C-alpha positions as protocol buffer text, in pm:
chain_id: "A"
residue {
  index: 1
  type: UNK
  ca { x: 1566 y: 5765 z: 1812 }
}
residue {
  index: 2
  type: UNK
  ca { x: 1346 y: 6038 z: 1840 }
}
residue {
  index: 3
  type: UNK
  ca { x: 1374 y: 6034 z: 2248 }
}
residue {
  index: 4
  type: UNK
  ca { x: 1758 y: 6076 z: 2241 }
}
residue {
  index: 5
  type: UNK
  ca { x: 1933 y: 6414 z: 2202 }
}
residue {
  index: 6
  type: UNK
  ca { x: 2302 y: 6498 z: 2162 }
}
residue {
  index: 7
  type: UNK
  ca { x: 2377 y: 6855 z: 2199 }
}
residue {
  index: 8
  type: UNK
  ca { x: 2652 y: 7040 z: 1985 }
}
residue {
  index: 9
  type: UNK
  ca { x: 2820 y: 7152 z: 2260 }
}
residue {
  index: 10
  type: UNK
  ca { x: 2835 y: 6820 z: 2466 }
}
residue {
  index: 11
  type: UNK
  ca { x: 3010 y: 6521 z: 2396 }
}
residue {
  index: 12
  type: UNK
  ca { x: 2787 y: 6292 z: 2597 }
}
residue {
  index: 13
  type: UNK
  ca { x: 2441 y: 6128 z: 2511 }
}
residue {
  index: 14
  type: UNK
  ca { x: 2158 y: 6277 z: 2700 }
}
residue {
  index: 15
  type: UNK
  ca { x: 1834 y: 6063 z: 2742 }
}
residue {
  index: 16
  type: UNK
  ca { x: 1580 y: 6355 z: 2721 }
}
residue {
  index: 17
  type: UNK
  ca { x: 1274 y: 6156 z: 2828 }
}
residue {
  index: 18
  type: UNK
  ca { x: 1442 y: 5983 z: 3102 }
}
residue {
  index: 19
  type: UNK
  ca { x: 1632 y: 6289 z: 3243 }
}
residue {
  index: 20
  type: UNK
  ca { x: 1257 y: 6434 z: 3262 }
}
residue {
  index: 21
  type: UNK
  ca { x: 1116 y: 6167 z: 3485 }
}
residue {
  index: 22
  type: UNK
  ca { x: 1428 y: 6016 z: 3630 }
}
residue {
  index: 23
  type: UNK
  ca { x: 1682 y: 6263 z: 3659 }
}
residue {
  index: 24
  type: UNK
  ca { x: 1891 y: 6076 z: 3944 }
}
residue {
  index: 25
  type: UNK
  ca { x: 1982 y: 5819 z: 3722 }
}
residue {
  index: 26
  type: UNK
  ca { x: 2382 y: 5788 z: 3644 }
}
residue {
  index: 27
  type: UNK
  ca { x: 2317 y: 5797 z: 3248 }
}
residue {
  index: 28
  type: UNK
  ca { x: 2111 y: 6129 z: 3298 }
}
residue {
  index: 29
  type: UNK
  ca { x: 2381 y: 6263 z: 3535 }
}
residue {
  index: 30
  type: UNK
  ca { x: 2691 y: 6169 z: 3360 }
}
residue {
  index: 31
  type: UNK
  ca { x: 2541 y: 6106 z: 2994 }
}
residue {
  index: 32
  type: UNK
  ca { x: 2701 y: 5841 z: 2759 }
}
residue {
  index: 33
  type: UNK
  ca { x: 3025 y: 5835 z: 2583 }
}
residue {
  index: 34
  type: UNK
  ca { x: 3135 y: 5498 z: 2550 }
}
residue {
  index: 35
  type: UNK
  ca { x: 3048 y: 5436 z: 2182 }
}
residue {
  index: 36
  type: UNK
  ca { x: 3241 y: 5128 z: 2144 }
}
residue {
  index: 37
  type: UNK
  ca { x: 2989 y: 4933 z: 2351 }
}
residue {
  index: 38
  type: UNK
  ca { x: 2682 y: 5188 z: 2245 }
}
residue {
  index: 39
  type: UNK
  ca { x: 2477 y: 4896 z: 2123 }
}
residue {
  index: 40
  type: UNK
  ca { x: 2517 y: 4653 z: 2413 }
}
residue {
  index: 41
  type: UNK
  ca { x: 2457 y: 4939 z: 2652 }
}
residue {
  index: 42
  type: UNK
  ca { x: 2129 y: 5098 z: 2493 }
}
residue {
  index: 43
  type: UNK
  ca { x: 1996 y: 4758 z: 2465 }
}
residue {
  index: 44
  type: UNK
  ca { x: 2039 y: 4697 z: 2849 }
}
residue {
  index: 45
  type: UNK
  ca { x: 1919 y: 5050 z: 2911 }
}
residue {
  index: 46
  type: UNK
  ca { x: 1581 y: 4951 z: 2712 }
}
residue {
  index: 47
  type: UNK
  ca { x: 1519 y: 4670 z: 2956 }
}
residue {
  index: 48
  type: UNK
  ca { x: 1587 y: 4896 z: 3277 }
}
residue {
  index: 49
  type: UNK
  ca { x: 1316 y: 4990 z: 3507 }
}
residue {
  index: 50
  type: UNK
  ca { x: 1414 y: 5374 z: 3427 }
}
residue {
  index: 51
  type: UNK
  ca { x: 1361 y: 5371 z: 3062 }
}
residue {
  index: 52
  type: UNK
  ca { x: 1019 y: 5144 z: 3112 }
}
residue {
  index: 53
  type: UNK
  ca { x: 900 y: 5427 z: 3350 }
}
residue {
  index: 54
  type: UNK
  ca { x: 1003 y: 5722 z: 3137 }
}
residue {
  index: 55
  type: UNK
  ca { x: 819 y: 5590 z: 2826 }
}
residue {
  index: 56
  type: UNK
  ca { x: 499 y: 5494 z: 3000 }
}
residue {
  index: 57
  type: UNK
  ca { x: 480 y: 5837 z: 3185 }
}
residue {
  index: 58
  type: UNK
  ca { x: 565 y: 6013 z: 2849 }
}
residue {
  index: 59
  type: UNK
  ca { x: 284 y: 5828 z: 2670 }
}
residue {
  index: 60
  type: UNK
  ca { x: 29 y: 5901 z: 2905 }
}
residue {
  index: 61
  type: UNK
  ca { x: 134 y: 6239 z: 2895 }
}
residue {
  index: 62
  type: UNK
  ca { x: 67 y: 6243 z: 2517 }
}
residue {
  index: 63
  type: UNK
  ca { x: -253 y: 6103 z: 2578 }
}
residue {
  index: 64
  type: UNK
  ca { x: -390 y: 6307 z: 2864 }
}
residue {
  index: 65
  type: UNK
  ca { x: -283 y: 6646 z: 2796 }
}
residue {
  index: 66
  type: UNK
  ca { x: -498 y: 6898 z: 2587 }
}
residue {
  index: 67
  type: UNK
  ca { x: -417 y: 7141 z: 2320 }
}
residue {
  index: 68
  type: UNK
  ca { x: -340 y: 7511 z: 2367 }
}
residue {
  index: 69
  type: UNK
  ca { x: -615 y: 7552 z: 2133 }
}
residue {
  index: 70
  type: UNK
  ca { x: -834 y: 7315 z: 2346 }
}
residue {
  index: 71
  type: UNK
  ca { x: -761 y: 7513 z: 2661 }
}
residue {
  index: 72
  type: UNK
  ca { x: -843 y: 7816 z: 2521 }
}
residue {
  index: 73
  type: UNK
  ca { x: -1167 y: 7734 z: 2356 }
}
residue {
  index: 74
  type: UNK
  ca { x: -1248 y: 7594 z: 2728 }
}
residue {
  index: 75
  type: UNK
  ca { x: -1185 y: 7894 z: 2891 }
}
residue {
  index: 76
  type: UNK
  ca { x: -1380 y: 8106 z: 2638 }
}
residue {
  index: 77
  type: UNK
  ca { x: -1687 y: 7892 z: 2662 }
}
residue {
  index: 78
  type: UNK
  ca { x: -1703 y: 7918 z: 3050 }
}
residue {
  index: 79
  type: UNK
  ca { x: -1665 y: 8324 z: 3001 }
}
residue {
  index: 80
  type: UNK
  ca { x: -1948 y: 8308 z: 2697 }
}
residue {
  index: 81
  type: UNK
  ca { x: -2160 y: 8087 z: 2954 }
}
residue {
  index: 82
  type: UNK
  ca { x: -2115 y: 8355 z: 3241 }
}
residue {
  index: 83
  type: UNK
  ca { x: -2159 y: 8630 z: 3052 }
}
residue {
  index: 84
  type: UNK
  ca { x: -2466 y: 8487 z: 2920 }
}
residue {
  index: 85
  type: UNK
  ca { x: -2602 y: 8405 z: 3284 }
}
residue {
  index: 86
  type: UNK
  ca { x: -2546 y: 8759 z: 3362 }
}
residue {
  index: 87
  type: UNK
  ca { x: -2721 y: 8885 z: 3066 }
}
residue {
  index: 88
  type: UNK
  ca { x: -3029 y: 8693 z: 3120 }
}
residue {
  index: 89
  type: UNK
  ca { x: -3022 y: 8812 z: 3482 }
}
residue {
  index: 90
  type: UNK
  ca { x: -3047 y: 9155 z: 3354 }
}
residue {
  index: 91
  type: UNK
  ca { x: -3297 y: 9095 z: 3064 }
}
residue {
  index: 92
  type: UNK
  ca { x: -3537 y: 8900 z: 3322 }
}
residue {
  index: 93
  type: UNK
  ca { x: -3511 y: 9173 z: 3605 }
}
residue {
  index: 94
  type: UNK
  ca { x: -3630 y: 9420 z: 3293 }
}
residue {
  index: 95
  type: UNK
  ca { x: -3930 y: 9169 z: 3252 }
}
residue {
  index: 96
  type: UNK
  ca { x: -4029 y: 9170 z: 3615 }
}
residue {
  index: 97
  type: UNK
  ca { x: -3992 y: 9535 z: 3662 }
}
residue {
  index: 98
  type: UNK
  ca { x: -4223 y: 9640 z: 3357 }
}
residue {
  index: 99
  type: UNK
  ca { x: -4459 y: 9310 z: 3429 }
}
residue {
  index: 100
  type: UNK
  ca { x: -4529 y: 9486 z: 3772 }
}
residue {
  index: 101
  type: UNK
  ca { x: -4561 y: 9808 z: 3648 }
}
residue {
  index: 102
  type: UNK
  ca { x: -4237 y: 9956 z: 3820 }
}
residue {
  index: 103
  type: UNK
  ca { x: -4001 y: 10201 z: 3685 }
}
residue {
  index: 104
  type: UNK
  ca { x: -3643 y: 10103 z: 3579 }
}
residue {
  index: 105
  type: UNK
  ca { x: -3479 y: 10400 z: 3655 }
}
residue {
  index: 106
  type: UNK
  ca { x: -3434 y: 10654 z: 3944 }
}
residue {
  index: 107
  type: UNK
  ca { x: -3211 y: 10928 z: 4077 }
}
residue {
  index: 108
  type: UNK
  ca { x: -2846 y: 10972 z: 4135 }
}
residue {
  index: 109
  type: UNK
  ca { x: -2712 y: 10953 z: 4500 }
}
residue {
  index: 110
  type: UNK
  ca { x: -2497 y: 11270 z: 4580 }
}
residue {
  index: 111
  type: UNK
  ca { x: -2359 y: 11144 z: 4928 }
}
residue {
  index: 112
  type: UNK
  ca { x: -1987 y: 11177 z: 4979 }
}
residue {
  index: 113
  type: UNK
  ca { x: -2017 y: 10946 z: 5243 }
}
residue {
  index: 114
  type: UNK
  ca { x: -2167 y: 10677 z: 5033 }
}
residue {
  index: 115
  type: UNK
  ca { x: -1905 y: 10465 z: 4825 }
}
residue {
  index: 116
  type: UNK
  ca { x: -2151 y: 10430 z: 4603 }
}
residue {
  index: 117
  type: UNK
  ca { x: -2203 y: 10807 z: 4542 }
}
residue {
  index: 118
  type: UNK
  ca { x: -2292 y: 10926 z: 4203 }
}
residue {
  index: 119
  type: UNK
  ca { x: -2418 y: 10565 z: 4107 }
}
residue {
  index: 120
  type: UNK
  ca { x: -2775 y: 10529 z: 3987 }
}
residue {
  index: 121
  type: UNK
  ca { x: -3003 y: 10441 z: 4265 }
}
residue {
  index: 122
  type: UNK
  ca { x: -3271 y: 10243 z: 4029 }
}
residue {
  index: 123
  type: UNK
  ca { x: -3483 y: 9960 z: 4080 }
}
residue {
  index: 124
  type: UNK
  ca { x: -3340 y: 9770 z: 3795 }
}
residue {
  index: 125
  type: UNK
  ca { x: -2987 y: 9847 z: 3943 }
}
residue {
  index: 126
  type: UNK
  ca { x: -3076 y: 9752 z: 4307 }
}
residue {
  index: 127
  type: UNK
  ca { x: -3255 y: 9467 z: 4206 }
}
residue {
  index: 128
  type: UNK
  ca { x: -2946 y: 9308 z: 3993 }
}
residue {
  index: 129
  type: UNK
  ca { x: -2743 y: 9387 z: 4338 }
}
residue {
  index: 130
  type: UNK
  ca { x: -2992 y: 9155 z: 4513 }
}
residue {
  index: 131
  type: UNK
  ca { x: -2973 y: 8891 z: 4238 }
}
residue {
  index: 132
  type: UNK
  ca { x: -2604 y: 8869 z: 4243 }
}
residue {
  index: 133
  type: UNK
  ca { x: -2637 y: 8689 z: 4567 }
}
residue {
  index: 134
  type: UNK
  ca { x: -2733 y: 8407 z: 4372 }
}
residue {
  index: 135
  type: UNK
  ca { x: -2576 y: 8472 z: 4053 }
}
residue {
  index: 136
  type: UNK
  ca { x: -2197 y: 8509 z: 4168 }
}
residue {
  index: 137
  type: UNK
  ca { x: -2080 y: 8611 z: 3802 }
}
residue {
  index: 138
  type: UNK
  ca { x: -2358 y: 8906 z: 3803 }
}
residue {
  index: 139
  type: UNK
  ca { x: -2136 y: 9106 z: 4073 }
}
residue {
  index: 140
  type: UNK
  ca { x: -1812 y: 9094 z: 3860 }
}
residue {
  index: 141
  type: UNK
  ca { x: -2041 y: 9173 z: 3547 }
}
residue {
  index: 142
  type: UNK
  ca { x: -2190 y: 9477 z: 3715 }
}
residue {
  index: 143
  type: UNK
  ca { x: -1822 y: 9617 z: 3820 }
}
residue {
  index: 144
  type: UNK
  ca { x: -1753 y: 9669 z: 3462 }
}
residue {
  index: 145
  type: UNK
  ca { x: -1674 y: 9993 z: 3337 }
}
residue {
  index: 146
  type: UNK
  ca { x: -1854 y: 9952 z: 3005 }
}
residue {
  index: 147
  type: UNK
  ca { x: -2063 y: 9698 z: 2777 }
}
residue {
  index: 148
  type: UNK
  ca { x: -2277 y: 9606 z: 3085 }
}
residue {
  index: 149
  type: UNK
  ca { x: -2620 y: 9633 z: 2878 }
}
residue {
  index: 150
  type: UNK
  ca { x: -2757 y: 9865 z: 3162 }
}
residue {
  index: 151
  type: UNK
  ca { x: -2767 y: 10170 z: 2995 }
}
residue {
  index: 152
  type: UNK
  ca { x: -3069 y: 10370 z: 2930 }
}
residue {
  index: 153
  type: UNK
  ca { x: -3061 y: 10341 z: 2545 }
}
residue {
  index: 154
  type: UNK
  ca { x: -3004 y: 9949 z: 2612 }
}
residue {
  index: 155
  type: UNK
  ca { x: -3298 y: 9932 z: 2853 }
}
residue {
  index: 156
  type: UNK
  ca { x: -3516 y: 10130 z: 2569 }
}
residue {
  index: 157
  type: UNK
  ca { x: -3419 y: 9889 z: 2307 }
}
residue {
  index: 158
  type: UNK
  ca { x: -3488 y: 9575 z: 2530 }
}
residue {
  index: 159
  type: UNK
  ca { x: -3820 y: 9749 z: 2625 }
}
residue {
  index: 160
  type: UNK
  ca { x: -3897 y: 9802 z: 2245 }
}
residue {
  index: 161
  type: UNK
  ca { x: -3810 y: 9472 z: 2159 }
}
residue {
  index: 162
  type: UNK
  ca { x: -4052 y: 9304 z: 2441 }
}
residue {
  index: 163
  type: UNK
  ca { x: -4336 y: 9509 z: 2355 }
}
residue {
  index: 164
  type: UNK
  ca { x: -4322 y: 9396 z: 1987 }
}
residue {
  index: 165
  type: UNK
  ca { x: -4321 y: 9037 z: 2099 }
}
residue {
  index: 166
  type: UNK
  ca { x: -4602 y: 9100 z: 2314 }
}
residue {
  index: 167
  type: UNK
  ca { x: -4806 y: 9269 z: 2033 }
}
residue {
  index: 168
  type: UNK
  ca { x: -4716 y: 8974 z: 1790 }
}
residue {
  index: 169
  type: UNK
  ca { x: -4866 y: 8728 z: 2054 }
}
residue {
  index: 170
  type: UNK
  ca { x: -5179 y: 8959 z: 2082 }
}
residue {
  index: 171
  type: UNK
  ca { x: -5243 y: 8981 z: 1697 }
}
residue {
  index: 172
  type: UNK
  ca { x: -5169 y: 8600 z: 1637 }
}
residue {
  index: 173
  type: UNK
  ca { x: -5448 y: 8545 z: 1904 }
}
residue {
  index: 174
  type: UNK
  ca { x: -5722 y: 8754 z: 1653 }
}
residue {
  index: 175
  type: UNK
  ca { x: -5564 y: 8689 z: 1362 }
}
residue {
  index: 176
  type: UNK
  ca { x: -5822 y: 8622 z: 1054 }
}
residue {
  index: 177
  type: UNK
  ca { x: -6115 y: 8682 z: 1323 }
}
residue {
  index: 178
  type: UNK
  ca { x: -6368 y: 8958 z: 1312 }
}
residue {
  index: 179
  type: UNK
  ca { x: -6292 y: 9245 z: 1507 }
}
residue {
  index: 180
  type: UNK
  ca { x: -6409 y: 9603 z: 1642 }
}
residue {
  index: 181
  type: UNK
  ca { x: -6180 y: 9902 z: 1737 }
}
residue {
  index: 182
  type: UNK
  ca { x: -6199 y: 10126 z: 2030 }
}
residue {
  index: 183
  type: UNK
  ca { x: -6022 y: 10451 z: 1958 }
}
residue {
  index: 184
  type: UNK
  ca { x: -5963 y: 10761 z: 2199 }
}
residue {
  index: 185
  type: UNK
  ca { x: -5783 y: 11049 z: 2115 }
}
residue {
  index: 186
  type: UNK
  ca { x: -5668 y: 11262 z: 2439 }
}
residue {
  index: 187
  type: UNK
  ca { x: -5360 y: 11506 z: 2557 }
}
residue {
  index: 188
  type: UNK
  ca { x: -5126 y: 11382 z: 2777 }
}
residue {
  index: 189
  type: UNK
  ca { x: -4931 y: 11605 z: 3066 }
}
residue {
  index: 190
  type: UNK
  ca { x: -4706 y: 11713 z: 2811 }
}
residue {
  index: 191
  type: UNK
  ca { x: -4942 y: 11859 z: 2592 }
}
residue {
  index: 192
  type: UNK
  ca { x: -4855 y: 11591 z: 2340 }
}
residue {
  index: 193
  type: UNK
  ca { x: -5174 y: 11452 z: 2112 }
}
residue {
  index: 194
  type: UNK
  ca { x: -5222 y: 11081 z: 2157 }
}
residue {
  index: 195
  type: UNK
  ca { x: -5434 y: 10810 z: 2023 }
}
residue {
  index: 196
  type: UNK
  ca { x: -5533 y: 10515 z: 2253 }
}
residue {
  index: 197
  type: UNK
  ca { x: -5611 y: 10218 z: 2037 }
}
residue {
  index: 198
  type: UNK
  ca { x: -5777 y: 9890 z: 2152 }
}
residue {
  index: 199
  type: UNK
  ca { x: -5924 y: 9582 z: 1981 }
}
residue {
  index: 200
  type: UNK
  ca { x: -6236 y: 9390 z: 2078 }
}
residue {
  index: 201
  type: UNK
  ca { x: -6281 y: 9041 z: 1924 }
}
residue {
  index: 202
  type: UNK
  ca { x: -6481 y: 8712 z: 2033 }
}
residue {
  index: 203
  type: UNK
  ca { x: -6289 y: 8377 z: 2043 }
}
residue {
  index: 204
  type: UNK
  ca { x: -6398 y: 8015 z: 1947 }
}
residue {
  index: 205
  type: UNK
  ca { x: -6564 y: 7950 z: 2277 }
}
residue {
  index: 206
  type: UNK
  ca { x: -6761 y: 8315 z: 2200 }
}
residue {
  index: 207
  type: UNK
  ca { x: -6572 y: 8473 z: 2490 }
}
residue {
  index: 208
  type: UNK
  ca { x: -6518 y: 8870 z: 2473 }
}
residue {
  index: 209
  type: UNK
  ca { x: -6199 y: 8971 z: 2442 }
}
residue {
  index: 210
  type: UNK
  ca { x: -6043 y: 9342 z: 2467 }
}
residue {
  index: 211
  type: UNK
  ca { x: -5678 y: 9400 z: 2383 }
}
residue {
  index: 212
  type: UNK
  ca { x: -5466 y: 9758 z: 2436 }
}
residue {
  index: 213
  type: UNK
  ca { x: -5253 y: 9759 z: 2159 }
}
residue {
  index: 214
  type: UNK
  ca { x: -5082 y: 10127 z: 2239 }
}
residue {
  index: 215
  type: UNK
  ca { x: -5083 y: 10466 z: 2268 }
}
residue {
  index: 216
  type: UNK
  ca { x: -4957 y: 10667 z: 1938 }
}
residue {
  index: 217
  type: UNK
  ca { x: -4861 y: 11018 z: 1888 }
}
residue {
  index: 218
  type: UNK
  ca { x: -5061 y: 11241 z: 1656 }
}
residue {
  index: 219
  type: UNK
  ca { x: -4944 y: 11505 z: 1416 }
}
residue {
  index: 220
  type: UNK
  ca { x: -5250 y: 11653 z: 1458 }
}
residue {
  index: 221
  type: UNK
  ca { x: -5612 y: 11590 z: 1579 }
}
residue {
  index: 222
  type: UNK
  ca { x: -5773 y: 11617 z: 1252 }
}
residue {
  index: 223
  type: UNK
  ca { x: -5953 y: 11305 z: 1073 }
}
residue {
  index: 224
  type: UNK
  ca { x: -5702 y: 11253 z: 831 }
}
residue {
  index: 225
  type: UNK
  ca { x: -5435 y: 11233 z: 1068 }
}
residue {
  index: 226
  type: UNK
  ca { x: -5621 y: 11011 z: 1309 }
}
residue {
  index: 227
  type: UNK
  ca { x: -5731 y: 10762 z: 986 }
}
residue {
  index: 228
  type: UNK
  ca { x: -5358 y: 10750 z: 891 }
}
residue {
  index: 229
  type: UNK
  ca { x: -5234 y: 10655 z: 1243 }
}
residue {
  index: 230
  type: UNK
  ca { x: -5550 y: 10389 z: 1252 }
}
residue {
  index: 231
  type: UNK
  ca { x: -5433 y: 10256 z: 927 }
}
residue {
  index: 232
  type: UNK
  ca { x: -5077 y: 10250 z: 1027 }
}
residue {
  index: 233
  type: UNK
  ca { x: -5184 y: 10041 z: 1352 }
}
residue {
  index: 234
  type: UNK
  ca { x: -5345 y: 9775 z: 1137 }
}
residue {
  index: 235
  type: UNK
  ca { x: -5070 y: 9755 z: 911 }
}
residue {
  index: 236
  type: UNK
  ca { x: -4796 y: 9710 z: 1193 }
}
residue {
  index: 237
  type: UNK
  ca { x: -5061 y: 9448 z: 1345 }
}
residue {
  index: 238
  type: UNK
  ca { x: -5106 y: 9254 z: 1021 }
}
residue {
  index: 239
  type: UNK
  ca { x: -5473 y: 9274 z: 1049 }
}
residue {
  index: 240
  type: UNK
  ca { x: -5721 y: 9417 z: 784 }
}
residue {
  index: 241
  type: UNK
  ca { x: -5984 y: 9647 z: 760 }
}
residue {
  index: 242
  type: UNK
  ca { x: -6207 y: 9401 z: 559 }
}
residue {
  index: 243
  type: UNK
  ca { x: -6238 y: 9223 z: 889 }
}
residue {
  index: 244
  type: UNK
  ca { x: -6354 y: 9530 z: 1118 }
}
residue {
  index: 245
  type: UNK
  ca { x: -6708 y: 9513 z: 1201 }
}
residue {
  index: 246
  type: UNK
  ca { x: -6743 y: 9767 z: 1462 }
}
residue {
  index: 247
  type: UNK
  ca { x: -6605 y: 10160 z: 1564 }
}
residue {
  index: 248
  type: UNK
  ca { x: -6633 y: 10279 z: 1899 }
}
residue {
  index: 249
  type: UNK
  ca { x: -6536 y: 10669 z: 1941 }
}
residue {
  index: 250
  type: UNK
  ca { x: -6616 y: 10956 z: 2175 }
}
residue {
  index: 251
  type: UNK
  ca { x: -6854 y: 11221 z: 2064 }
}
residue {
  index: 252
  type: UNK
  ca { x: -6584 y: 11455 z: 1902 }
}
residue {
  index: 253
  type: UNK
  ca { x: -6653 y: 11589 z: 1570 }
}
residue {
  index: 254
  type: UNK
  ca { x: -6317 y: 11445 z: 1432 }
}
residue {
  index: 255
  type: UNK
  ca { x: -6405 y: 11098 z: 1576 }
}
residue {
  index: 256
  type: UNK
  ca { x: -6781 y: 11076 z: 1495 }
}
residue {
  index: 257
  type: UNK
  ca { x: -6878 y: 11351 z: 1262 }
}
residue {
  index: 258
  type: UNK
  ca { x: -7116 y: 11276 z: 1002 }
}
residue {
  index: 259
  type: UNK
  ca { x: -6953 y: 11417 z: 698 }
}
residue {
  index: 260
  type: UNK
  ca { x: -6584 y: 11419 z: 771 }
}
residue {
  index: 261
  type: UNK
  ca { x: -6523 y: 11229 z: 1075 }
}
residue {
  index: 262
  type: UNK
  ca { x: -6299 y: 10902 z: 1123 }
}
residue {
  index: 263
  type: UNK
  ca { x: -6591 y: 10675 z: 1168 }
}
residue {
  index: 264
  type: UNK
  ca { x: -6751 y: 10818 z: 833 }
}
residue {
  index: 265
  type: UNK
  ca { x: -6431 y: 10781 z: 620 }
}
residue {
  index: 266
  type: UNK
  ca { x: -6372 y: 10416 z: 735 }
}
residue {
  index: 267
  type: UNK
  ca { x: -6705 y: 10315 z: 634 }
}
residue {
  index: 268
  type: UNK
  ca { x: -6676 y: 10457 z: 309 }
}
residue {
  index: 269
  type: UNK
  ca { x: -6393 y: 10193 z: 292 }
}
residue {
  index: 270
  type: UNK
  ca { x: -6519 y: 9917 z: 420 }
}
residue {
  index: 271
  type: UNK
  ca { x: -6915 y: 9961 z: 471 }
}
residue {
  index: 272
  type: UNK
  ca { x: -6946 y: 9656 z: 715 }
}
residue {
  index: 273
  type: UNK
  ca { x: -6708 y: 9840 z: 955 }
}
């Protein structure tokens, strides 16, 4: 029988399962060596309460126990869920700050009396610390030395992904509709030439909408450079020049020039623009 063992170093029989659940029984303590009456003794033992209880407990144990793989999978699933909650808290915090027009970053604290000396005192970090009171696993996540998804590189990537998603939604609103473009070129405080691009369109209820698409760096302020940038923006937004029905610029010669301006060049490609 599978629940009987007989070690080579012993001369007496030990019942393993019975020994596990009823270690005080005589047969477990002294073993069995009377082989002439073995069949009678074993039959009698099978009818004893010790044996029945042992068999029942071992059977239930095998039914209810979990495999090592199952236990590891459950722990992995729990850890993955906690990590997902922490990551979603970080992403939604970035989304909130961006929606409110607040900066994500700040300045470093250089106070030796502060236990968090050298820690980035940013809006994002402080917001996450506040949210950690409602999201327990976030506290453990922020104490990690790496792979926290809060670095400046990750912030930039997440913001870029969000920006692209917003642009896709804006583009879907006037996809296939007629539109006008509003373009303005200006120099920012760092002396970088920037092109502001907006779209104006009318919906099915004849409501007018103006959408800010973005600010784009210019290689130069020439008409050719501006036209290339406008066409690149249209391509990225999946809108076509053939649907353009109006242009709006300032009075700069590169924009509204009669011979070589941006407006004139676009009209040569699409007369209805």
